[in-house]
Coordinates of N, CA and C and ligand atoms in Angstrom, one line a residue:
M11 N 141.6 16.5 82.2 CA 142.1 16.9 83.6 C 141.0 17.9 84.3
S12 N 140.8 17.7 85.5 CA 139.8 18.5 86.2 C 140.3 20.0 86.3
Q13 N 139.5 20.9 86.0 CA 139.9 22.3 85.9 C 138.8 23.1 86.6
R14 N 139.2 24.4 87.1 CA 138.3 25.3 87.7 C 138.1 26.6 86.9
T15 N 137.0 27.2 86.9 CA 136.7 28.4 86.2 C 135.8 29.3 87.1
L16 N 135.9 30.6 86.8 CA 135.1 31.6 87.6 C 133.9 31.9 86.7
A17 N 132.7 31.8 87.3 CA 131.4 32.1 86.7 C 130.8 33.2 87.4
I18 N 130.1 34.1 86.7 CA 129.3 35.2 87.3 C 127.9 35.1 86.8
I19 N 127.0 35.1 87.6 CA 125.6 35.4 87.3 C 125.4 36.9 87.4
K20 N 125.3 37.6 86.3 CA 125.4 39.0 86.3 C 124.2 39.7 86.8
P21 N 124.3 41.0 87.2 CA 123.2 41.7 87.8 C 121.8 41.7 87.0
D22 N 121.9 41.6 85.7 CA 120.6 41.6 84.9 C 119.9 40.3 85.1
A23 N 120.7 39.2 85.3 CA 120.0 37.9 85.6 C 119.6 37.7 87.0
V24 N 120.3 38.2 87.9 CA 119.9 38.2 89.4 C 118.7 39.0 89.5
E25 N 118.6 40.2 89.0 CA 117.4 41.0 89.0 C 116.2 40.4 88.5
R26 N 116.4 39.6 87.4 CA 115.2 38.9 86.8 C 114.9 37.6 87.5
K27 N 115.6 37.3 88.6 CA 115.4 36.1 89.3 C 115.6 34.8 88.5
L28 N 116.8 34.9 87.7 CA 117.1 33.7 86.9 C 118.2 32.9 87.5
A29 N 118.7 33.3 88.7 CA 119.9 32.6 89.3 C 119.5 31.1 89.5
G30 N 118.4 30.8 90.1 CA 118.0 29.4 90.4 C 118.1 28.6 89.1
R31 N 117.5 29.1 88.1 CA 117.5 28.3 86.7 C 118.9 28.1 86.2
I32 N 119.7 29.2 86.3 CA 121.1 29.0 85.8 C 121.9 28.0 86.6
I33 N 121.8 28.1 88.0 CA 122.5 27.2 88.8 C 122.0 25.7 88.6
Q34 N 120.7 25.5 88.3 CA 120.3 24.2 88.0 C 120.9 23.7 86.7
R35 N 121.0 24.6 85.6 CA 121.7 24.2 84.5 C 123.2 23.8 84.7
I36 N 123.8 24.5 85.6 CA 125.2 24.3 85.9 C 125.3 22.9 86.5
E37 N 124.5 22.5 87.4 CA 124.5 21.2 88.0 C 124.1 20.1 87.1
D38 N 123.1 20.4 86.2 CA 122.7 19.4 85.3 C 123.8 19.0 84.3
E39 N 124.6 20.1 84.0 CA 125.7 19.8 83.0 C 126.9 19.1 83.6
G40 N 126.8 18.8 85.0 CA 127.9 18.0 85.6 C 129.0 18.8 86.3
F41 N 128.8 20.2 86.4 CA 129.9 20.9 87.1 C 129.7 20.7 88.6
T42 N 130.8 20.8 89.3 CA 130.7 20.8 90.8 C 131.0 22.3 91.2
I43 N 130.1 22.8 92.1 CA 130.2 24.2 92.6 C 131.1 24.1 93.8
R44 N 132.3 24.7 93.6 CA 133.4 24.7 94.7 C 133.2 25.8 95.6
A45 N 132.6 26.9 95.1 CA 132.5 28.1 96.0 C 131.4 29.0 95.4
M46 N 130.6 29.7 96.2 CA 129.7 30.6 95.6 C 129.3 31.7 96.6
R47 N 129.2 32.9 96.1 CA 128.8 34.0 97.0 C 128.0 35.2 96.2
R48 N 127.3 35.9 96.9 CA 126.6 37.0 96.3 C 127.4 38.3 96.6
V49 N 127.6 39.1 95.6 CA 128.4 40.3 95.8 C 127.6 41.5 95.2
H50 N 127.8 42.7 95.7 CA 127.4 43.9 95.0 C 128.6 44.7 94.9
L51 N 129.2 44.7 93.7 CA 130.5 45.4 93.5 C 130.4 46.9 93.4
T52 N 131.4 47.6 93.8 CA 131.5 49.0 93.5 C 131.9 49.1 92.0
E53 N 131.8 50.3 91.5 CA 132.3 50.5 90.1 C 133.8 50.3 90.0
Q54 N 134.5 50.6 91.0 CA 135.9 50.5 91.1 C 136.3 49.0 91.1
Q55 N 135.6 48.2 91.9 CA 135.8 46.7 92.0 C 135.5 46.1 90.7
A56 N 134.5 46.5 90.0 CA 134.1 46.0 88.7 C 135.2 46.3 87.7
G57 N 135.8 47.5 87.8 CA 136.9 48.0 87.0 C 138.2 47.1 87.1
G58 N 138.4 46.8 88.4 CA 139.6 45.9 88.7 C 139.4 44.5 88.1
F59 N 138.1 44.0 88.2 CA 137.9 42.7 87.6 C 138.1 42.7 86.1
Y60 N 137.6 43.7 85.5 CA 137.6 43.8 84.0 C 138.8 44.7 83.5
A61 N 139.9 44.7 84.3 CA 141.0 45.6 83.9 C 141.5 45.4 82.5
V62 N 141.4 44.2 82.0 CA 142.0 43.9 80.6 C 141.2 44.7 79.6
H63 N 140.0 45.1 79.9 CA 139.1 45.8 79.0 C 139.1 47.3 79.2
R64 N 140.1 47.8 79.9 CA 140.1 49.2 80.3 C 140.1 50.2 79.2
E65 N 140.8 49.8 78.1 CA 140.8 50.7 76.9 C 139.6 50.6 75.9
R66 N 138.8 49.6 76.2 CA 137.6 49.4 75.3 C 136.5 50.5 75.4
P67 N 135.9 50.8 74.3 CA 134.8 51.8 74.4 C 133.7 51.5 75.4
F68 N 133.5 50.2 75.6 CA 132.4 49.8 76.4 C 132.7 49.7 78.0
F69 N 134.0 50.1 78.3 CA 134.4 49.8 79.7 C 133.6 50.5 80.7
A70 N 133.3 51.8 80.5 CA 132.6 52.6 81.5 C 131.2 52.0 81.7
S71 N 130.6 51.8 80.6 CA 129.2 51.3 80.6 C 129.2 49.9 81.3
L72 N 130.2 49.1 81.0 CA 130.3 47.7 81.6 C 130.4 47.8 83.1
T73 N 131.3 48.7 83.6 CA 131.6 48.7 85.0 C 130.3 49.3 85.7
Q74 N 129.6 50.2 85.1 CA 128.4 50.8 85.7 C 127.4 49.6 85.8
F75 N 127.2 48.9 84.7 CA 126.2 47.8 84.8 C 126.6 46.7 85.8
M76 N 127.9 46.3 85.8 CA 128.3 45.3 86.8 C 128.2 45.7 88.3
S77 N 128.1 47.0 88.5 CA 127.9 47.5 89.9 C 126.5 48.0 90.1
S78 N 125.6 47.7 89.2 CA 124.3 48.3 89.3 C 123.4 47.4 90.3
G79 N 123.8 46.3 90.7 CA 123.0 45.4 91.6 C 123.8 44.2 91.9
P80 N 123.2 43.4 92.8 CA 124.0 42.2 93.2 C 124.3 41.2 92.0
A81 N 125.4 40.5 92.2 CA 125.7 39.4 91.2 C 126.0 38.2 92.0
I82 N 126.1 37.0 91.5 CA 126.5 35.8 92.2 C 127.7 35.3 91.4
V83 N 128.8 35.1 92.2 CA 130.1 34.6 91.7 C 130.3 33.1 92.2
L84 N 130.8 32.3 91.2 CA 130.9 30.9 91.5 C 132.2 30.4 91.0
V85 N 132.8 29.4 91.7 CA 133.9 28.6 91.1 C 133.4 27.3 90.7
L86 N 133.5 26.9 89.4 CA 132.9 25.7 88.9 C 134.1 24.8 88.6
E87 N 133.9 23.5 88.8 CA 134.9 22.5 88.6 C 134.4 21.4 87.7
A88 N 135.2 21.0 86.6 CA 134.8 19.9 85.8 C 135.9 19.6 84.9
E89 N 135.8 18.6 84.1 CA 136.9 18.3 83.1 C 136.8 19.5 82.1
D90 N 137.9 20.1 81.8 CA 137.8 21.1 80.8 C 136.8 22.2 81.1
A91 N 136.8 22.7 82.3 CA 135.7 23.5 82.8 C 135.7 24.9 82.1
I92 N 136.8 25.4 81.7 CA 136.8 26.8 81.0 C 136.0 26.7 79.8
K93 N 136.3 25.7 79.0 CA 135.7 25.6 77.6 C 134.2 25.1 77.8
K94 N 134.0 24.2 78.7 CA 132.7 23.7 78.9 C 131.7 24.7 79.4
W95 N 132.2 25.6 80.3 CA 131.3 26.7 80.8 C 131.0 27.7 79.6
R96 N 132.1 28.0 78.9 CA 131.9 29.0 77.8 C 130.9 28.4 76.7
T97 N 131.0 27.1 76.5 CA 130.0 26.5 75.6 C 128.6 26.6 76.1
L98 N 128.4 26.3 77.4 CA 127.1 26.4 78.0 C 126.5 27.8 77.9
M99 N 127.5 28.8 78.2 CA 126.9 30.2 78.1 C 126.6 30.6 76.7
G100 N 127.3 30.2 75.7 CA 127.1 30.7 74.3 C 127.8 32.0 74.1
A101 N 127.7 32.5 72.8 CA 128.4 33.7 72.4 C 128.1 34.9 73.2
T102 N 129.1 35.8 73.4 CA 129.0 37.0 74.1 C 127.8 37.8 73.7
N103 N 127.6 37.9 72.4 CA 126.4 38.6 71.9 C 125.3 37.6 71.7
P104 N 124.2 37.7 72.5 CA 123.1 36.7 72.4 C 122.6 36.6 70.9
A105 N 122.8 37.6 70.1 CA 122.3 37.5 68.7 C 123.0 36.4 68.0
N106 N 124.3 36.1 68.4 CA 125.1 35.0 67.8 C 125.1 33.8 68.6
A107 N 124.4 33.7 69.7 CA 124.5 32.5 70.6 C 123.6 31.4 70.0
D108 N 124.1 30.2 70.2 CA 123.5 28.9 69.7 C 122.2 28.7 70.5
A109 N 121.3 28.0 69.9 CA 120.0 27.6 70.7 C 120.5 26.7 71.8
G110 N 119.8 26.8 72.9 CA 120.1 26.0 74.1 C 121.1 26.5 75.0
T111 N 121.8 27.6 74.6 CA 122.8 28.2 75.5 C 122.1 29.2 76.5
L112 N 122.8 29.5 77.6 CA 122.2 30.4 78.6 C 122.0 31.8 78.0
R113 N 123.0 32.2 77.2 CA 122.8 33.6 76.7 C 121.7 33.7 75.7
K114 N 121.5 32.6 74.9 CA 120.4 32.7 73.9 C 119.1 32.8 74.7
E115 N 119.0 32.0 75.8 CA 117.8 32.0 76.5 C 117.6 33.2 77.4
F116 N 118.7 33.7 78.0 CA 118.5 34.7 79.1 C 119.1 36.1 78.8
A117 N 120.0 36.2 77.9 CA 120.7 37.5 77.7 C 119.8 38.5 77.1
E118 N 119.9 39.8 77.5 CA 119.1 40.9 77.0 C 119.9 41.6 75.9
S119 N 121.2 41.7 75.9 CA 122.0 42.4 75.0 C 123.4 41.9 75.1
I120 N 124.3 42.5 74.2 CA 125.8 42.1 74.3 C 126.4 42.5 75.7
E121 N 125.9 43.5 76.3 CA 126.3 43.9 77.6 C 125.6 43.2 78.7
R122 N 124.3 43.3 78.7 CA 123.5 42.6 79.7 C 123.3 41.2 79.3
N123 N 124.4 40.4 79.4 CA 124.4 39.1 78.8 C 124.4 37.9 79.8
A124 N 123.8 38.2 81.0 CA 123.4 37.2 82.0 C 124.6 36.5 82.7
T125 N 125.6 36.1 82.0 CA 126.6 35.3 82.7 C 128.1 35.8 82.2
H126 N 129.1 35.4 83.0 CA 130.5 35.6 82.6 C 131.2 34.3 82.9
G127 N 132.3 34.1 82.1 CA 133.2 33.0 82.3 C 134.6 33.3 81.9
S128 N 135.6 32.8 82.7 CA 136.9 33.0 82.4 C 137.3 32.5 81.0
D129 N 138.3 33.1 80.3 CA 138.6 32.7 79.0 C 139.9 31.9 78.8
A130 N 140.6 31.7 79.9 CA 141.9 31.0 79.8 C 142.3 30.6 81.2
P131 N 143.2 29.6 81.4 CA 143.7 29.2 82.7 C 144.2 30.4 83.5
E132 N 145.0 31.2 82.9 CA 145.6 32.4 83.6 C 144.5 33.3 84.1
T133 N 143.5 33.6 83.2 CA 142.5 34.5 83.6 C 141.6 33.9 84.7
A134 N 141.4 32.5 84.7 CA 140.6 31.9 85.7 C 141.3 32.0 87.0
A135 N 142.6 31.8 87.1 CA 143.4 32.0 88.3 C 143.3 33.4 88.9
F136 N 143.4 34.4 88.0 CA 143.2 35.7 88.5 C 141.8 36.0 89.0
E137 N 140.8 35.6 88.2 CA 139.4 35.8 88.5 C 138.9 35.1 89.8
I138 N 139.3 33.9 89.9 CA 139.0 33.1 91.1 C 139.6 33.8 92.4
G139 N 140.8 34.2 92.3 CA 141.5 34.9 93.4 C 140.9 36.2 93.7
Y140 N 140.3 36.8 92.7 CA 139.7 38.2 92.9 C 138.5 38.1 93.9
F141 N 137.8 36.9 94.0 CA 136.7 36.8 94.8 C 136.8 35.8 95.9
F142 N 137.7 34.9 95.8 CA 137.7 33.7 96.8 C 139.2 33.5 97.3
P143 N 139.5 33.7 98.6 CA 140.8 33.3 99.1 C 140.8 31.8 99.0
G144 N 142.0 31.3 98.8 CA 142.2 29.8 98.6 C 141.6 28.9 99.7
V145 N 141.5 29.5 100.9 CA 140.9 28.8 102.1 C 139.5 28.5 101.9
D146 N 138.8 29.2 101.0 CA 137.3 29.1 100.8 C 137.1 28.0 99.8
L147 N 138.1 27.6 99.1 CA 137.8 26.6 97.9 C 138.0 25.3 98.4
I148 N 136.8 24.7 98.8 CA 136.7 23.4 99.4 C 136.3 22.3 98.4
Ligands
LIG208 P1 132.0 39.1 79.5 O1 132.1 37.7 78.9 O2 131.8 39.3 80.9 O3 133.3 39.9 79.1 C1 133.3 41.4 78.9 C2 131.9 42.0 78.9 O4 131.8 43.2 78.3 C3 131.0 41.1 78.1 O5 130.8 39.9 78.7 C4 129.8 42.0 78.0 O6 129.0 42.0 79.1 C5 130.5 43.4 77.9 N1 130.4 44.0 76.5 C6 129.8 45.1 76.3 N2 129.9 45.5 74.9 C7 130.7 44.5 74.4 C8 131.3 44.3 73.1 N3 131.0 45.2 72.1 N4 132.1 43.3 72.9 C9 132.4 42.5 74.0 N5 131.9 42.6 75.2 C10 131.1 43.6 75.4

């Protein structure tokens, strides 16, 4: 069944001008881009997005990083899009990412890991709604 997921090209990748290459990979893998915009989050907005990680030791550093520069947020659609996008990204920690994945190729560290993807249908619904009103999803 066709599914949607929220993807982020994070500030580390945008800063290094990797957005074009990442978007090309997204299209090459057969995703349809349903929505896309460039955002520069405040620390508070980054905290709202990552609220599930509030108690984690890396939360403050993560929200600082995610608000350090512009990011690109996208809604991707495909069969089994959540899993498919997570497979294309590779493991959170690039040291554990498989060859050929985006994080293996582009991530600098477990935090500056180039991309984000929703991890479940409920998370995808929250994350898509965080950035895109339904009217923009065409
Ligand atoms: P992401 O998939 O966006 O989900 C949470 C983010 O927290 C993760 O990618 C990393 O950018 C960041 N992070 C930093 N340290 C860790 C850690 N030790 N474990 C998991 N995520 C981390």
